RNA sequence: GGCUAUGUAGCUCAGUUGGUUAGAGCACAGCAUUCAUAAUGCUGGAGUCGCUGGUUCAAGUCCAGCCAUAGCCA
């Protein structure tokens, strides 16, 4: 056997601003399976992670909760650790970016960058909240889009027309903290001179470190011009102050990946068999891999290797991006109850179900993974309970009757050899992170094992005199096959693996054990290894998730500086929050009569309506109902208009109000008022 | 708008460098079996491989355009 590989693996650091949900779990389950597989193969694979604790969002969250940031991140970390443990994620260390080790490495790396001339400074003008005395990141300013006139848009891009711009270009900008009108203020910022690494990055991104599609994607930037990266933020900021730069702090994304080093260093200090330099020095022979979500590729495949390069550390051998989780084919949604927290899941279902299902669907690519809940239940039940566990379950009784020990004979040596041989392909699939392929092959083995037992029908033989040994041989063979399948599933199902060890009376079920055969070996009584999923459990989980979402009061601005890390999946979707009567009373609803309705040139979804709103006044309203209504269907109808909605400039003209409709998606009905009602009548 | 992906049976997905009648699991139907957590085995129906063109003796696979979906644009 070749020399064991020394491998260091990380999952992206969860942000200390919210709970772990099933999206996070995809990444940690993927990483954990890979790490367990490596160790099962006899390699020395270390897995570290940490909470990402810095930044404005954490600072404000703590402030809102009336805590210090330190107290807040400590509580968060405890929660995160508990959730990961619940899902059997075996981080060898789970640390924090708010640690002395991380401060040390952040300062060290920064100092080296600076010494190498890779830090430049220049003064930038930025919006500033004069009430709260804080600089405003793009997402903390809202106003009217300068391109299309849409209201209430973030400072970096318009969600309506997709224009991108600078926050100071917004019309009528407001701070999301205080509502104050921001002022422009100058500040000196520190920049990392990324363009100097263009050549290195071009080569590095194409050297097998990244998935092809990711490398293609990055080529967009690398073939164009890279920009310098702003790595400083002004006080007040929760983070590390930049050496020799009072009032300036490292941007959270500078010290976040350094957290991988800090966590590993912290572990090395407690372990005799791990040495930091062996893994991080420039010419390290150890392997380093980062598992991340596809949303944070830039940070890990551009900024991070460039920083490491300048600071004279080794670069990663691989950055592996995965896609997002959808539930029942759609984005996780709070109101639908599919925004599922790790904690809530664990209160209803066994973590290994999810580990198995994710594994069964994960490939090496960046495609999104759909958690289809009915498929989930069916697949887990039929694969794990119906096929795999059934093999042991149907053989164990006969073995017990025969004395409790496996036969000295191997009934089907060729079949056994084929099962052992299959381990090579399966290992290859795990290694390449093609877990779904590994699972397919394992399930094919389980099918073959069941076919074998079926064809031999030991229950028939057991009724015939003198065939006792044959029964033992066949059922022992079944157990041998089961054991191999359990070995192959071990990285995915560690808790079940432990139960199988107890059943088979063995100490280990590693890939390296697959050549041995338990002939003549005494085994223990079979106990159920896993129970089936009931659909009611899933229904309960969805219900509980809806309650979670409702309980989570969401006043105040959504802290969003870490939007890249938290991204869409964390975006609150309004459920049905209670409102005061006063809130409702603000909406002026009136009956309006459609005078004209027309198609809009160039618009896929819109119809242009001319409405009589009483007192001789008419309004022009654009309504996204083209897919369900023809203009002639609407003319002459009385509809419900939001009379006091702010006019909104759209590409095709100004829309002065909004027509109410029920439904959405496949079904949509415009709300109509009785034809007897006069246009302009108020609705209350 | 530009870019990166995805689109194959009711559902979830495989389909290697283009090569015979396009596969699996689940679900469904029938039969067998009853050792097993009603698990298992056998048989079967089911697909215009998003659409339209093109290259080729041959296209799910290559090329172009279009449509839909998702994401990215620091």
XYZ file of C-alpha atoms (C1' of nucleotides) in Angstrom:
758
model
C 0.000 0.000 0.000
C 1.239 3.426 -0.861
C 2.137 6.072 1.688
C -0.969 7.534 3.362
C -1.854 10.927 1.942
C -1.871 13.899 4.285
C -4.891 15.980 3.490
C -6.411 19.098 5.010
C -10.018 19.831 4.133
C -12.323 22.721 4.947
C -15.941 23.666 4.553
C -16.752 27.340 4.108
C -17.125 29.162 7.387
C -20.780 29.693 8.289
C -21.570 33.288 9.126
C -22.261 33.962 12.789
C -25.415 35.804 12.007
C -28.020 33.118 11.723
C -28.801 29.481 12.303
C -27.631 26.569 10.195
C -30.156 25.410 7.618
C -30.328 22.545 5.154
C -28.391 24.571 2.594
C -25.385 24.747 4.885
C -25.825 21.080 5.601
C -25.307 20.140 1.963
C -21.785 21.477 2.083
C -20.865 20.024 5.434
C -22.366 16.642 4.597
C -20.523 16.615 1.288
C -17.254 17.496 2.964
C -17.765 15.133 5.869
C -18.459 12.192 3.565
C -15.325 12.942 1.597
C -13.205 13.237 4.732
C -14.597 10.055 6.241
C -13.977 8.289 2.956
C -10.343 9.417 2.904
C -9.773 8.221 6.413
C -11.566 4.975 5.660
C -9.037 4.479 2.853
C -6.229 4.815 5.350
C -5.255 8.379 4.530
C -4.701 11.047 7.136
C -7.401 13.540 6.413
C -8.058 16.452 8.751
C -11.223 18.516 8.588
C -11.423 21.987 10.077
C -14.015 24.694 10.049
C -14.983 27.746 12.091
C -17.583 30.428 12.462
C -17.051 33.541 10.381
C -17.672 36.200 12.958
C -16.689 39.638 11.686
C -18.375 42.392 9.795
C -21.086 44.965 10.062
C -23.919 42.471 9.997
C -22.739 40.698 13.138
C -22.062 43.995 14.858
C -25.563 45.276 14.195
C -27.229 42.010 15.017
C -25.534 41.975 18.403
C -26.488 45.587 18.968
C -30.095 44.823 18.184
C -30.087 41.996 20.671
C -28.460 44.210 23.251
C -25.371 42.069 23.469
C -21.710 42.535 22.835
C -20.562 41.040 19.535
C -18.389 38.645 21.523
C -21.366 37.291 23.457
C -23.418 37.057 20.311
C -20.857 35.076 18.325
C -20.221 32.781 21.251
C -23.887 31.869 21.454
C -24.033 31.442 17.682
C -21.052 29.171 17.677
C -22.548 26.937 20.335
C -25.682 26.638 18.256
C -23.761 25.884 15.083
C -21.590 23.273 16.737
C -24.628 21.566 18.184
C -26.365 21.463 14.799
C -23.341 20.063 13.006
C -22.844 17.451 15.644
C -26.482 16.491 15.278
C -25.826 15.750 11.620
C -22.762 13.685 12.531
C -20.376 16.162 10.929
C -16.990 15.251 12.278
C -15.092 18.533 12.223
C -11.776 17.844 13.860
C -11.829 21.427 14.958
C -14.599 23.998 14.808
C -13.105 27.329 15.696
C -13.757 31.026 15.275
C -12.325 33.807 13.149
C -12.482 35.967 16.257
C -9.451 34.291 17.774
C -5.880 35.144 18.553
C -4.628 32.682 15.958
C -6.687 34.369 13.311
C -5.548 37.810 14.340
C -1.981 36.577 14.148
C -2.307 35.147 10.653
C -4.374 38.043 9.351
C -1.733 40.494 10.515
C 1.075 38.285 9.273
C -0.412 37.887 5.813
C -1.328 41.545 5.572
C 2.148 42.605 6.630
C 3.695 40.358 4.030
C 1.392 41.676 1.333
C 2.344 45.190 2.308
C 6.047 44.417 2.385
C 5.737 42.924 -1.078
C 4.129 46.076 -2.360
C 0.736 44.438 -2.816
C -1.196 46.891 -0.709
C -2.085 50.272 -2.152
C -4.039 53.048 -0.538
C -6.316 55.629 -1.977
C -9.073 57.838 -0.812
C -12.549 56.926 -1.849
C -15.806 58.744 -1.449
C -18.510 56.700 0.145
C -21.965 57.316 1.506
C -22.107 57.919 5.215
C -25.002 57.864 7.635
C -24.602 61.110 9.572
C -26.948 60.030 12.369
C -25.393 56.700 13.116
C -21.945 57.883 12.009
C -21.219 54.862 9.976
C -20.150 54.291 6.387
C -22.778 52.574 4.328
C -22.009 49.542 2.242
C -23.956 49.316 -1.014
C -26.649 47.106 0.408
C -27.251 49.472 3.284
C -28.458 52.263 1.057
C -31.798 52.183 -0.655
C -33.333 54.571 -3.083
C -34.767 55.003 -6.550
C -33.000 53.322 -9.443
C -31.320 55.946 -11.621
C -31.972 53.916 -14.768
C -35.570 52.789 -14.540
C -36.953 54.772 -11.647
C -37.974 51.789 -9.532
C -38.322 52.614 -5.865
C -36.677 51.023 -2.907
C -33.668 49.520 -4.655
C -30.344 48.603 -3.084
C -27.296 50.727 -3.660
C -25.509 48.332 -5.981
C -28.087 47.038 -8.401
C -31.721 47.360 -9.354
C -33.802 44.250 -8.914
C -36.312 45.478 -11.446
C -34.153 46.455 -14.419
C -30.926 44.710 -13.312
C -28.897 47.863 -13.823
C -25.758 48.121 -11.748
C -24.526 51.415 -10.430
C -22.819 53.118 -7.519
C -24.857 53.901 -4.418
C -24.337 57.626 -4.848
C -26.109 57.419 -8.185
C -29.364 56.454 -6.481
C -32.088 59.034 -6.607
C -33.252 60.017 -3.141
C -30.994 57.613 -1.202
C -31.757 56.612 2.371
C -29.759 54.800 4.999
C -31.466 51.555 5.862
C -30.446 51.993 9.493
C -31.902 55.346 10.268
C -33.667 56.482 7.125
C -31.368 59.485 7.147
C -30.191 60.900 3.868
C -26.600 59.790 3.506
C -23.855 62.253 2.860
C -20.729 61.590 0.889
C -17.606 61.366 2.913
C -14.021 60.625 2.067
C -11.992 57.883 3.613
C -8.679 56.276 2.915
C -8.989 52.637 1.965
C -6.458 49.850 1.611
C -6.469 47.759 -1.528
C -4.974 44.433 -2.431
C -3.343 44.702 -5.844
C -5.062 41.731 -7.400
C -4.190 42.656 -11.016
C -0.566 41.785 -10.349
C -1.634 38.164 -9.935
C -3.483 37.878 -13.201
C -0.882 35.656 -14.818
C -0.525 33.404 -11.825
C -4.282 33.070 -11.482
C -4.795 32.334 -15.146
C -2.484 29.410 -14.800
C -3.667 28.294 -11.372
C -7.353 28.280 -12.283
C -6.597 26.043 -15.282
C -4.296 23.644 -13.479
C -6.946 21.164 -12.379
C -7.714 22.927 -9.128
C -11.231 23.871 -10.192
C -14.171 22.297 -11.918
C -14.174 23.166 -15.614
C -17.322 25.223 -15.482
C -15.933 27.224 -12.587
C -12.696 27.874 -14.427
C -14.733 28.983 -17.446
C -16.665 31.336 -15.299
C -13.554 32.864 -13.774
C -12.022 33.314 -17.194
C -14.529 36.119 -17.597
C -12.665 38.178 -15.076
C -9.230 36.873 -15.861
C -9.529 37.651 -19.557
C -10.789 41.092 -18.787
C -9.083 43.331 -16.321
C -8.944 42.463 -12.648
C -9.597 45.239 -10.202
C -7.890 45.966 -6.950
C -9.746 44.554 -3.970
C -10.803 46.858 -1.148
C -9.756 45.089 2.041
C -10.308 47.799 4.660
C -13.352 49.108 6.452
C -13.725 52.084 8.706
C -14.646 51.999 12.359
C -17.052 51.182 13.802
C -16.503 47.654 12.603
C -16.356 44.334 14.385
C -13.099 42.736 13.342
C -9.345 43.166 13.542
C -7.774 46.561 13.360
C -5.202 46.895 10.614
C -1.658 47.247 12.002
C -0.410 50.835 11.903
C -3.763 52.044 10.662
C -5.871 53.215 13.583
C -9.586 53.172 12.887
C -9.164 50.868 9.876
C -10.260 47.252 10.052
C -9.728 44.211 7.878
C -12.739 43.581 5.691
C -14.440 40.402 6.897
C -13.656 38.598 3.654
C -9.943 39.151 4.198
C -9.797 37.318 7.477
C -12.515 34.736 6.793
C -10.442 32.299 4.688
C -7.506 32.923 6.976
C -9.809 31.315 9.539
C -9.023 27.980 7.891
C -5.407 28.437 8.908
C -6.329 29.666 12.365
C -8.578 26.720 13.033
C -5.915 24.311 11.855
C -3.227 26.053 13.925
C -5.417 25.812 16.968
C -5.827 22.097 16.352
C -2.092 21.575 15.762
C -1.359 23.132 19.135
C -3.402 20.379 20.743
C -2.171 17.475 18.641
C 1.252 15.899 18.437
C 0.718 14.380 15.026
C -0.094 17.558 13.122
C 2.331 20.269 12.239
C 1.149 23.561 10.843
C 4.074 24.246 8.540
C 3.944 20.829 6.983
C 0.527 21.721 5.628
C 0.904 25.420 4.856
C 4.492 26.131 3.909
C 5.034 27.040 0.288
C 6.363 23.686 -0.927
C 4.053 21.594 1.220
C 3.514 18.018 0.085
C 0.269 17.809 1.991
C -2.959 18.326 0.065
C -5.328 21.191 0.758
C -8.943 21.334 -0.415
C -11.743 23.791 0.179
C -15.384 22.834 -0.219
C -17.509 25.908 -0.880
C -20.815 27.064 -2.314
C -20.842 28.395 -5.842
C -21.665 31.869 -4.550
C -18.251 32.437 -2.989
C -16.017 31.200 -5.768
C -14.331 34.570 -6.315
C -13.129 34.804 -2.789
C -11.651 31.321 -2.842
C -10.351 31.079 -6.367
C -9.094 34.609 -6.959
C -8.427 36.636 -3.821
C -7.424 33.764 -1.590
C -4.785 32.074 -3.782
C -3.376 35.486 -4.672
C -3.040 36.396 -0.991
C -1.406 33.086 -0.204
C 0.928 33.484 -3.132
C 2.104 36.886 -2.030
C 2.363 35.896 1.614
C 4.541 32.927 0.759
C 2.129 30.171 1.754
C 1.018 27.252 -0.328
C -2.105 27.496 -2.470
C -5.013 25.044 -2.373
C -4.874 21.937 -4.562
C -8.564 22.141 -5.130
C -11.507 24.427 -4.573
C -14.703 22.435 -4.998
C -17.900 24.346 -5.493
C -21.359 22.878 -5.110
C -24.789 24.217 -6.016
C -27.676 25.328 -3.903
C -30.425 23.302 -2.360
C -33.928 23.653 -3.663
C -36.870 22.028 -1.923
C -39.580 20.466 -4.063
C -38.041 22.158 -7.054
C -38.178 25.673 -5.668
C -36.019 27.960 -3.630
C -36.335 27.354 0.067
C -39.275 29.368 1.225
C -40.242 30.407 4.701
C -43.926 30.703 3.956
C -44.048 27.274 2.333
C -42.193 25.799 5.289
C -39.326 24.629 3.124
C -36.790 26.921 4.720
C -35.731 24.211 7.100
C -33.314 24.801 9.949
C -30.899 22.050 10.856
C -32.264 22.110 14.375
C -35.857 21.727 13.249
C -34.967 18.849 10.953
C -33.217 17.054 13.774
C -36.281 17.340 15.959
C -38.243 15.320 13.397
C -35.967 13.111 11.346
C -32.825 11.039 11.512
C -29.793 12.928 10.137
C -28.654 9.900 8.171
C -31.717 10.074 5.964
C -30.561 13.459 4.731
C -26.936 12.413 4.502
C -28.005 9.514 2.326
C -30.303 11.536 0.126
C -27.757 14.281 -0.440
C -25.117 11.679 -1.237
C -27.480 9.962 -3.666
C -27.874 13.212 -5.580
C -24.494 14.883 -5.291
C -22.126 14.894 -8.225
C -18.858 16.719 -8.682
C -20.478 19.642 -10.428
C -22.011 22.926 -9.375
C -25.596 22.085 -10.243
C -28.270 22.749 -7.691
C -29.603 19.769 -5.776
C -33.328 19.324 -5.366
C -34.629 17.950 -2.114
C -37.902 16.523 -3.316
C -39.597 15.514 -0.115
C -41.693 12.642 -1.397
C -38.772 11.321 -3.414
C -36.651 11.712 -0.296
C -38.929 9.517 1.800
C -39.424 6.903 -0.915
C -35.795 6.724 -1.828
C -34.509 6.400 1.718
C -37.134 3.821 2.608
C -36.682 1.666 -0.405
C -32.906 1.924 -0.750
C -31.790 1.767 2.830
C -34.530 -0.115 4.620
C -35.978 -2.150 1.768
C -32.759 -3.111 0.064
C -29.682 -2.737 2.213
C -30.808 -3.422 5.736
C -33.168 -6.074 4.504
C -30.199 -8.188 3.466
C -28.948 -8.440 7.016
C -32.405 -8.632 8.451
C -33.453 -11.612 6.337
C -30.243 -13.564 6.955
C -29.660 -12.845 10.634
C -32.475 -15.047 11.907
C -31.116 -18.152 10.184
C -27.605 -17.504 11.445
C -28.901 -17.186 14.956
C -30.836 -20.435 14.701
C -27.713 -22.103 13.398
C -25.670 -21.117 16.424
C -24.818 -17.464 15.879
C -21.605 -17.893 13.971
C -20.977 -17.375 10.294
C -20.133 -20.425 8.238
C -16.545 -21.506 7.669
C -17.372 -21.785 3.973
C -17.691 -19.039 1.412
C -20.614 -20.178 -0.693
C -19.939 -17.957 -3.699
C -16.295 -16.937 -3.855
C -16.681 -15.316 -7.261
C -19.561 -13.195 -6.151
C -17.670 -12.149 -3.056
C -14.665 -11.222 -5.169
C -16.910 -9.183 -7.461
C -18.285 -7.285 -4.476
C -14.778 -6.615 -3.215
C -13.667 -5.573 -6.672
C -16.582 -3.148 -6.927
C -14.978 -1.242 -4.067
C -12.352 0.079 -6.447
C -14.888 1.804 -8.661
C -16.854 3.004 -5.687
C -13.727 4.435 -4.084
C -12.913 6.169 -7.355
C -16.333 7.750 -7.415
C -16.013 8.960 -3.812
C -12.571 10.343 -4.538
C -13.880 12.343 -7.492
C -16.823 13.486 -5.365
C -19.246 11.637 -7.619
C -21.231 10.444 -4.662
C -24.376 9.800 -6.660
C -22.409 7.410 -8.842
C -21.010 5.643 -5.795
C -24.491 5.263 -4.360
C -25.856 3.909 -7.638
C -23.180 1.259 -7.705
C -23.711 0.356 -4.071
C -27.440 -0.024 -4.616
C -26.769 -2.246 -7.623
C -24.786 -4.468 -5.260
C -27.659 -4.505 -2.796
C -29.985 -5.594 -5.602
C -27.633 -8.422 -6.503
C -27.424 -9.564 -2.890
C -31.196 -9.699 -2.617
C -31.473 -11.577 -5.904
C -28.931 -14.078 -4.643
C -30.787 -14.782 -1.428
C -34.062 -14.973 -3.292
C -32.688 -17.479 -5.771
C -31.299 -19.700 -3.005
C -34.444 -19.421 -0.851
C -32.871 -20.519 2.446
C -36.329 -20.459 4.044
C -37.271 -23.381 1.779
C -34.074 -25.288 2.530
C -34.500 -24.788 6.235
C -37.616 -26.923 6.107
C -35.779 -29.802 4.542
C -33.782 -32.346 6.509
C -30.035 -32.294 6.138
C -29.707 -28.929 4.417
C -28.821 -27.006 7.575
C -25.261 -26.333 6.454
C -26.455 -25.044 3.119
C -28.740 -22.569 4.851
C -25.841 -21.359 6.970
C -23.612 -21.036 3.921
C -26.135 -19.000 1.972
C -27.047 -16.708 4.843
C -23.422 -16.237 5.813
C -22.785 -15.257 2.224
C -25.613 -12.738 2.550
C -23.959 -11.294 5.634
C -20.596 -11.053 3.882
C -22.208 -9.130 1.072
C -24.064 -6.949 3.523
C -20.834 -6.194 5.320
C -19.189 -5.004 2.118
C -22.168 -2.795 1.342
C -22.005 -1.372 4.865
C -18.314 -0.644 4.367
C -19.065 1.223 1.155
C -21.835 3.216 2.804
C -19.767 3.933 5.891
C -18.700 7.479 4.959
C -22.333 8.406 4.338
C -23.915 6.638 7.318
C -21.484 6.722 10.228
C -24.060 6.017 12.936
C -25.474 3.065 11.080
C -21.941 1.895 10.506
C -21.424 1.821 14.259
C -24.563 -0.258 14.705
C -23.407 -2.642 12.012
C -20.088 -3.006 13.797
C -21.956 -4.008 16.943
C -24.089 -6.461 14.993
C -21.136 -8.012 13.173
C -18.991 -7.905 16.272
C -16.116 -6.106 14.534
C -14.022 -3.063 15.418
C -13.804 -1.416 12.085
C -15.630 -1.211 8.787
C -13.130 0.730 6.715
C -12.504 0.407 3.000
C -9.203 -1.140 3.987
C -11.108 -3.995 5.664
C -12.835 -5.106 2.529
C -10.380 -7.878 1.628
C -11.045 -9.738 4.866
C -13.931 -12.176 5.180
C -15.665 -13.039 8.433
C -15.690 -16.803 7.994
C -16.332 -18.649 11.249
C -16.944 -15.335 12.991
C -19.500 -15.019 15.795
C -22.003 -12.238 15.278
C -24.536 -10.619 17.569
C -28.276 -10.395 17.597
C -29.667 -8.267 14.799
C -31.427 -5.123 15.883
C -33.203 -2.735 13.528
C -30.616 -0.351 12.105
C -32.876 2.322 10.715
C -36.608 2.880 10.656
C -38.665 4.031 7.733
C -39.614 7.627 7.131
C -43.316 8.274 7.556
C -44.811 11.048 5.457
C -46.383 12.412 8.624
C -42.910 13.139 9.950
C -42.219 15.218 6.875
C -45.528 17.016 7.180
C -44.697 17.802 10.785
C -41.302 19.118 9.773
C -42.847 21.462 7.231
C -45.369 22.672 9.785
C -42.647 23.289 12.342
C -40.594 25.188 9.775
C -43.540 27.423 9.047
C -43.778 28.116 12.747
C -40.067 28.881 12.894
C -40.502 31.435 10.163
C -43.494 33.017 11.818
C -41.778 33.183 15.196
C -38.799 34.933 13.750
C -39.897 38.513 14.024
C -38.146 40.486 11.382
C -38.270 44.174 12.141
C -35.519 46.458 11.003
C -33.260 46.251 8.024
C -31.903 42.974 6.836
C -28.240 43.171 7.570
C -26.775 42.271 4.277
C -23.131 43.065 3.945
C -22.449 39.353 3.870
C -24.934 38.847 1.110
C -22.380 36.939 -0.930
C -22.042 34.327 1.746
C -25.602 34.216 2.902
C -27.095 34.915 -0.453
C -30.597 34.327 -1.657
C -31.307 31.325 0.472
C -31.273 33.464 3.527
C -33.527 36.124 2.162
C -36.627 36.435 4.223
C -39.788 35.759 2.347
C -42.706 37.459 3.970
C -45.097 34.907 5.323
C -48.315 36.232 6.739
C -47.108 38.504 9.440
C -49.774 40.269 11.448
C -50.240 43.943 10.791
C -51.993 46.710 12.650
C -55.220 48.172 11.345
C -53.315 51.364 10.699
C -51.048 49.549 8.294
C -54.025 48.317 6.364
C -55.722 51.705 6.417
C -52.780 53.218 4.575
C -53.756 51.305 1.478
C -56.290 53.250 -0.552
C -58.203 50.711 -2.602
C -60.684 51.924 -5.169
C -62.854 50.541 -7.873
C -61.669 51.443 -11.367
C -63.129 50.680 -14.746
C -60.954 49.464 -17.592
C -61.402 51.877 -20.485
C -58.700 50.499 -22.696
C -56.382 47.518 -22.541
C -53.461 46.982 -24.905
C -50.496 44.792 -25.487
C -47.172 46.404 -24.729
C -44.583 46.253 -27.476
C -41.584 44.314 -26.262
C -43.009 43.193 -22.934
C -43.566 39.495 -22.287
C -45.843 39.723 -19.325
C -47.401 43.173 -19.283
C -50.685 44.627 -20.417
C -51.214 48.370 -20.459
C -54.504 49.429 -18.917
C -56.235 52.763 -19.057
C -58.502 53.074 -16.066
C -61.389 55.339 -15.210
C -60.925 56.118 -11.521
C -63.852 58.475 -11.093
C -64.185 62.266 -11.156
C -63.070 62.227 -14.764
C -59.608 61.114 -13.773
C -57.858 58.351 -15.669
C -54.815 56.333 -14.752
C -52.332 54.304 -16.756
C -51.379 51.019 -15.100
C -49.117 48.245 -16.302
C -50.148 44.845 -15.071
C -48.304 41.524 -15.384
C -51.324 39.526 -16.501
C -50.686 39.069 -20.201
C -50.330 35.316 -19.862
C -53.861 34.967 -18.542
C -55.862 37.751 -20.138
C -56.407 39.182 -23.566
C -56.921 42.941 -23.690
C -60.478 42.500 -24.923
C -61.307 40.334 -21.888
C -60.734 43.290 -19.640
C -62.267 46.260 -21.355
C -65.310 47.519 -19.484
C -64.604 45.522 -16.344
C -64.542 46.962 -12.860
C -61.289 46.119 -11.149
C -59.653 46.844 -7.808
C -56.915 49.470 -7.900
C -54.333 50.390 -5.303
C -55.002 54.078 -5.705
C -52.232 55.529 -3.604
C -49.358 53.342 -4.751
C -46.411 55.495 -5.695
C -46.161 55.854 -9.462
C -43.444 53.669 -10.808
C -41.484 54.390 -13.905
C -41.093 51.297 -16.016
C -39.312 50.749 -19.253
C -42.541 51.215 -21.144
C -43.875 54.215 -19.265
C -45.091 55.178 -15.813
C -47.452 52.855 -13.979
C -49.818 54.794 -11.747
C -51.084 52.176 -9.350
C -51.621 48.481 -9.293
C -54.523 46.220 -10.177
C -55.169 43.420 -7.692
C -55.274 39.816 -8.789
C -55.533 36.483 -7.018
C -53.281 33.534 -7.619
C -50.029 33.642 -9.523
C -48.115 31.014 -11.409
C -50.500 28.892 -13.448
C -53.672 30.486 -12.222
C -54.393 34.118 -12.009
C -57.647 36.031 -11.647
C -58.023 39.755 -11.686
C -60.212 40.864 -8.798
C -63.418 42.313 -10.157
C -65.974 44.543 -8.555
C -69.666 44.426 -9.362
C -70.495 46.377 -12.494
C -72.986 48.451 -10.506
C -70.186 50.084 -8.489
C -69.145 53.480 -9.777
C -65.492 53.983 -10.685
C -63.669 55.811 -7.895
C -65.613 54.205 -5.065
C -63.366 53.537 -2.092
C -63.008 50.011 -0.805
C -62.613 49.445 2.891
C -27.787 43.069 -21.629
C -23.199 39.800 -21.098
C -21.562 35.278 -19.110
C -21.827 30.178 -16.762
C -24.862 26.114 -16.193
C -29.295 23.095 -16.627
C -33.554 21.036 -19.801
C -33.841 12.733 -21.197
C -40.275 8.119 -18.750
C -45.479 10.561 -13.846
C -41.034 11.654 -10.058
C -35.500 11.730 -9.117
C -31.570 11.009 -12.214
C -27.534 7.900 -15.505
C -26.074 8.151 -20.517
C -18.121 7.712 -21.466
C -14.263 9.940 -27.276
C -21.363 10.537 -32.168
C -22.392 3.862 -33.582
C -27.567 -1.258 -33.402
C -34.332 -1.497 -30.857
C -32.355 5.395 -25.300
C -31.233 3.194 -19.499
C -31.739 2.821 -13.787
C -34.324 3.594 -9.227
C -38.958 5.140 -7.341
C -44.165 5.234 -8.542
C -47.915 2.147 -11.353
C -50.040 -2.974 -13.165
C -49.801 -8.417 -13.064
C -47.525 -12.839 -11.100
C -44.445 -15.449 -7.434
C -42.825 -15.656 -2.455
C -43.595 -15.079 2.900
C -36.853 -15.592 5.618
C -37.081 -10.225 6.393
C -38.823 -3.374 9.652
C -45.568 -5.308 4.104
C -39.346 -6.080 3.055
C -37.857 -9.398 -1.768
C -37.913 -11.686 -6.846
C -39.902 -12.064 -11.926
C -42.745 -9.759 -15.925
C -44.905 -5.408 -18.077
C -46.723 -0.484 -19.870
C -44.845 4.052 -20.405
C -40.076 8.831 -23.588
C -40.868 13.741 -30.540
C -33.967 12.907 -25.351
C -36.723 21.671 -24.535
C -37.678 23.628 -29.900
C -35.855 24.603 -35.045
C -32.218 24.103 -38.488
C -27.264 22.191 -39.881
C -22.755 18.726 -40.221
C -22.531 13.189 -40.865
C -23.488 6.798 -43.639
C -25.121 7.634 -38.418
C -26.849 12.947 -33.470
C -29.596 12.463 -26.726
C -24.248 13.134 -27.869
C -21.061 17.851 -32.475
C -22.385 23.118 -34.594
C -25.821 27.462 -34.964
C -30.177 29.916 -33.529
C -34.317 30.109 -30.336
C -37.342 28.967 -25.756
C -37.544 27.888 -20.454
C -35.159 27.625 -15.589
C -31.158 28.842 -12.063
C -26.991 31.626 -10.830
C -22.982 35.328 -11.454
C -21.708 40.442 -13.222
C -16.528 41.916 -7.571
